Tab-separated table of C-alpha atoms and ligand atoms in Angstrom:
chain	number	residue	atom	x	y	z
A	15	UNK	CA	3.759	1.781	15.089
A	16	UNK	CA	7.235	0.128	14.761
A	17	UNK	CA	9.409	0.425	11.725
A	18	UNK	CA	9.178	-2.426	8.932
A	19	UNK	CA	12.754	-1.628	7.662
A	20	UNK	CA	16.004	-0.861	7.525
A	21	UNK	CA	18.790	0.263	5.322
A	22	UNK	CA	21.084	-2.207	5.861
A	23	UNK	CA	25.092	-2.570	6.436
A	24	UNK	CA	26.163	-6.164	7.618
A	25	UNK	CA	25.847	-8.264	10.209
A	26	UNK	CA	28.722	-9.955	12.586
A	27	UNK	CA	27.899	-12.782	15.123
A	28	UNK	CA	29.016	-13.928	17.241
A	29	UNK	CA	31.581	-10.802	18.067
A	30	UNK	CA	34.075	-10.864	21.479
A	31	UNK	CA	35.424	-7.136	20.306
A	32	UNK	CA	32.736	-4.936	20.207
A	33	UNK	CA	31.229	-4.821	24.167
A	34	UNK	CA	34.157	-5.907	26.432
A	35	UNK	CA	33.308	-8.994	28.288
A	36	UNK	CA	30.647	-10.079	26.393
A	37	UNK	CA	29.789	-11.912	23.164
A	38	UNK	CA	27.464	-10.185	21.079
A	39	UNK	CA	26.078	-10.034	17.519
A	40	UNK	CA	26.293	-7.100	15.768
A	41	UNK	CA	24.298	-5.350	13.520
A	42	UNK	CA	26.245	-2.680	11.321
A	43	UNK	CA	23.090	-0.047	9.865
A	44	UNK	CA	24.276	1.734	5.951
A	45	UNK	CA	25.080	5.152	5.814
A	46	UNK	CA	26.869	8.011	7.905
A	47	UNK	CA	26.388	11.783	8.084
A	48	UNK	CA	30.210	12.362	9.046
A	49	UNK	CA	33.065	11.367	6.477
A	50	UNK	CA	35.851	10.714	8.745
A	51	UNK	CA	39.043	10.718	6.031
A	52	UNK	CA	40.395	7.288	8.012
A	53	UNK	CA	36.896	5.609	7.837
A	54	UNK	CA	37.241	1.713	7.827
A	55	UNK	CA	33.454	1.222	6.242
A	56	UNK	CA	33.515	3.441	3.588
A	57	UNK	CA	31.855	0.942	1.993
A	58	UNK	CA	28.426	1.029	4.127
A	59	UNK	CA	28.635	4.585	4.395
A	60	UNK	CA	25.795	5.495	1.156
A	61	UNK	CA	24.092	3.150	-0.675
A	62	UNK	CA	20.967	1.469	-0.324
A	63	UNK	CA	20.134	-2.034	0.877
A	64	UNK	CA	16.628	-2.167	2.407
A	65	UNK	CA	15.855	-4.869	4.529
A	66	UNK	CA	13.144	-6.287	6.504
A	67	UNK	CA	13.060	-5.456	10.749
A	68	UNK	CA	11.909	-9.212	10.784
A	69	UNK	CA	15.107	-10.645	8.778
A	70	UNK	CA	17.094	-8.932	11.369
A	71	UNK	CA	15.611	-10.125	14.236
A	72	UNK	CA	15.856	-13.511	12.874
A	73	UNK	CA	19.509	-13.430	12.331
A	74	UNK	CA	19.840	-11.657	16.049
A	75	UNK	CA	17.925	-15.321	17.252
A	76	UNK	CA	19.474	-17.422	14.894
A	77	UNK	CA	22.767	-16.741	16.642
A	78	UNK	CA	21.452	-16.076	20.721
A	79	UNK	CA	23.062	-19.707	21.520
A	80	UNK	CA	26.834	-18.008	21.312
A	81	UNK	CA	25.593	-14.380	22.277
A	82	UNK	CA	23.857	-12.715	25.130
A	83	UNK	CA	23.543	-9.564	23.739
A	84	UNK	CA	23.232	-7.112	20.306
A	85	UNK	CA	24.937	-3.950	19.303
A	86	UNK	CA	23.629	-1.584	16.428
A	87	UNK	CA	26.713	0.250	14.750
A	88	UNK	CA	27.833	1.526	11.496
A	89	UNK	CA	27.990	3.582	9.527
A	90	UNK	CA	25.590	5.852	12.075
A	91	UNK	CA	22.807	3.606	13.642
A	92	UNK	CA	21.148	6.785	15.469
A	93	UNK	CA	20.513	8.333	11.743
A	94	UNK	CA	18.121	5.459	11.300
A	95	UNK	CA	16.162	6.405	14.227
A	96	UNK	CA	12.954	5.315	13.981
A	97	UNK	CA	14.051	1.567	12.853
A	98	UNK	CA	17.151	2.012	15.929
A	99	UNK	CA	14.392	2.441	18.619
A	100	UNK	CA	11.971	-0.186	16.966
A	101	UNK	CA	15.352	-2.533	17.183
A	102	UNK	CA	16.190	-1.919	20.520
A	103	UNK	CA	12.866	-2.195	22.249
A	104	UNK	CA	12.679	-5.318	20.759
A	105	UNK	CA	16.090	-7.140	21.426
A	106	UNK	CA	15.100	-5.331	25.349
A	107	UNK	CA	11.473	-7.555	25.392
A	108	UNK	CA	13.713	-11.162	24.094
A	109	UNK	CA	16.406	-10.194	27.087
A	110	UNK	CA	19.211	-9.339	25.241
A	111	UNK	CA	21.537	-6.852	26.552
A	112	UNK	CA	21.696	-4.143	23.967
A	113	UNK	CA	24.646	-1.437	22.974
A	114	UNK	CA	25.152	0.981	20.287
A	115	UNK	CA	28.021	2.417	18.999
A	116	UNK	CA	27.585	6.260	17.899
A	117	UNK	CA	29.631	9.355	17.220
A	118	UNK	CA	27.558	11.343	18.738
A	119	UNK	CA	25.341	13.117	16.314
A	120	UNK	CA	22.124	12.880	17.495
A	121	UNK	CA	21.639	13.331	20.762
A	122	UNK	CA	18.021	13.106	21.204
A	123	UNK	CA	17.905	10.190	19.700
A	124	UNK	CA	20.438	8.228	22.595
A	125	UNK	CA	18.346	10.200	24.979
A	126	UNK	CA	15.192	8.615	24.091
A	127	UNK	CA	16.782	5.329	23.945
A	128	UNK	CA	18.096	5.631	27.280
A	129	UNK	CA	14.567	7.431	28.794
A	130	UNK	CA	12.831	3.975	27.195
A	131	UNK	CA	15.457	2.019	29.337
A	132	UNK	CA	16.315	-0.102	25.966
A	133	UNK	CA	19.925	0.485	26.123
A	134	UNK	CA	22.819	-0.820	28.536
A	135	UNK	CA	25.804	-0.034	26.970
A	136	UNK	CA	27.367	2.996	24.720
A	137	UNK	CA	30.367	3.218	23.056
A	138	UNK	CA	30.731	7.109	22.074
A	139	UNK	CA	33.672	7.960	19.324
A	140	UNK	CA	35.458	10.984	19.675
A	141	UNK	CA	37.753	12.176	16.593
A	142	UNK	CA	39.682	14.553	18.122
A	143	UNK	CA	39.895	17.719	20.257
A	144	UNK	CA	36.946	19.666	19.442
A	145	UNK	CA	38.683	22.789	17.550
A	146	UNK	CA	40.577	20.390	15.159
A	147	UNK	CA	37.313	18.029	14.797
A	148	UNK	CA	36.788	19.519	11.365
A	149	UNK	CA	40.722	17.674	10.411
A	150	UNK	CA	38.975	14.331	10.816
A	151	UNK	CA	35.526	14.693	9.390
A	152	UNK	CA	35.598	17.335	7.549
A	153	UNK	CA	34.726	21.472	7.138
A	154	UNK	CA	31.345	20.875	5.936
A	155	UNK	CA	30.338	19.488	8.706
A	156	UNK	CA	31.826	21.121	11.515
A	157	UNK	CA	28.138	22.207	12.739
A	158	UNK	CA	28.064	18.866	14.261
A	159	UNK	CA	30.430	18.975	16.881
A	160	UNK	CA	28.158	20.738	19.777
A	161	UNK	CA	25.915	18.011	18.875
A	162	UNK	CA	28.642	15.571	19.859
A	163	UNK	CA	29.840	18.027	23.007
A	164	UNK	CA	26.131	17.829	24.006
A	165	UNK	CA	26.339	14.016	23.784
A	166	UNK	CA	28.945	13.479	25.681
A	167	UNK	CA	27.744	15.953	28.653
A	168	UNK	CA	24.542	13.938	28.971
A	169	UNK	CA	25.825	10.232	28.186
A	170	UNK	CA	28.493	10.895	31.476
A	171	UNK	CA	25.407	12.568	32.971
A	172	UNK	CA	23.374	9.158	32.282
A	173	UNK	CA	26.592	6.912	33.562
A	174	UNK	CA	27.029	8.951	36.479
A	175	UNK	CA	22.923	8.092	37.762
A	176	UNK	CA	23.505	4.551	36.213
A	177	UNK	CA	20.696	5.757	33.528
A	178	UNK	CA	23.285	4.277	31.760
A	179	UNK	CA	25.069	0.404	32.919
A	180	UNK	CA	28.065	0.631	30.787
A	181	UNK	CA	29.462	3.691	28.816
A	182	UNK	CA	33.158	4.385	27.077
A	183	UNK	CA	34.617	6.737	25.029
A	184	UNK	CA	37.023	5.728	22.160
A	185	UNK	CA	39.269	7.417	20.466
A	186	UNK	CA	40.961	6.505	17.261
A	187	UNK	CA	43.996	7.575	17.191
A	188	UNK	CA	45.149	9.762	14.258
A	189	UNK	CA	47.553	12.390	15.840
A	190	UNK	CA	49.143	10.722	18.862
A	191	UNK	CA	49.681	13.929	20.081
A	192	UNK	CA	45.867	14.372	20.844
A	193	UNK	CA	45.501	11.395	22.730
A	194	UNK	CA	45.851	12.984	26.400
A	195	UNK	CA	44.116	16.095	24.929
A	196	UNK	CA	41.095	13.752	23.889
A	197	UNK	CA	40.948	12.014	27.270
A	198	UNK	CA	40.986	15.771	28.900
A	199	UNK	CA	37.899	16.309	27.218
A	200	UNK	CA	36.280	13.443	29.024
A	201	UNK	CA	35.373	13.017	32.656
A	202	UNK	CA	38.257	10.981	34.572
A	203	UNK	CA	34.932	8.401	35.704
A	204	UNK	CA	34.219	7.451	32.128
A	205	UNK	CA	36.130	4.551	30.362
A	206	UNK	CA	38.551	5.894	27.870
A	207	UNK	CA	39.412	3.397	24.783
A	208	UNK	CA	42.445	4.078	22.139
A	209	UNK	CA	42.313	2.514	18.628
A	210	UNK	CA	44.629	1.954	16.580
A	211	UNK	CA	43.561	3.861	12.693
A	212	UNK	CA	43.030	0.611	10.326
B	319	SF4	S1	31.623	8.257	11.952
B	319	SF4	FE1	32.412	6.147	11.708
B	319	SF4	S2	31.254	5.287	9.981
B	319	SF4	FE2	30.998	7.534	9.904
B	319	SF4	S3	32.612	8.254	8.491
B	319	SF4	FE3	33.425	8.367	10.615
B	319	SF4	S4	34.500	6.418	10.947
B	319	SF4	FE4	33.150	6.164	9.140
């Protein structure tokens, strides 16, 4: 049965920034399990805005004349799951190409989105080298980061079998000592994006 809901973040369309080379709409999903000290949306991080699936996908068609494609971000998309997948398999069915952006978290969750073959493109963010992860997003949740190792190992798995069309890594720079640290953590085949902290 597909999801009826979601708790909502914002919506962007038509966006040239967030899959390179194409013009997509964007839908940002509320909340995040991480609490990254240099987070940009804060303000979609908690909270609660419920909205309808359907009032989504009507603002996703509203806008397909200037877009060819959808990304689900955040806040953490892949901690809404169940209303991610519903989301994706839809935008698949209309012929949209569809990315998310993700730190990682949930592993199983990409997995089963790229097993369902209703996602082209990922956009992975890494915070740092893995022992000073817990700098960037805190102590308390340091019990994340194999989750995010283990996403990375199977998302350049994915890219390697072309599972996966289009996958990069970004990092957001904090510490620009880390930056060729960072990229040593990643395979020399995968993309590798630096951003600048806002
Ligand atoms: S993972 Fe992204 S949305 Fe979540 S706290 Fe960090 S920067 Fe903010």
């Amino acid at each position: 049965m597909d999801c009826k809901s979601l708790n909502y973040g914002g919506f962007v369309s038509p966006s040239t920034v967030d899959w390179p080379g194409r013009s997509v709409s964007v839908v940002f999903f509320r909340g995040c399990s991480l609490n990254c000290f240099y987070c940009h949306n804060k303000h979609i991080c908690h909270g609660i805005d419920e909205r309808s699936i359907d009032e989504i996908k009507s603002r996703i068609e509203e806008n397909s004349i200037l877009t060819s494609g959808v990304v689900f971000s955040g806040g953490e998309c892949t901690d809404q799951s169940w209303a991610l997948k519903t989301l994706c398999l839809w935008a698949k069915d209309m012929g949209y190409a569809v990315g998310i952006h993700t730190s990682g978290t949930s592993p199983s969750v990409i997995y089963d989105l790229i097993r369902r073959k209703c996602v082209d493109f990922v956009s992975l963010d890494l915070k740092s080298t893995w022992d000073l992860y817990p700098e960037v997003i805190g102590q308390n949740r340091a019990s994340v980061v194999p989750w995010i190792r283990e996403s990375l190992r199977g998302l350049t798995l994915a890219y390697e079998t072309q599972d996966l069309k289009e996958f990069r890594v970004a990092y957001t720079v904090y510490n620009t000592d880390l930056t060729g640290l960072v990229r040593s953590q990643v395979e020399p085949i995968v993309p590798f994006v630096v951003q600048e902290k806002r």
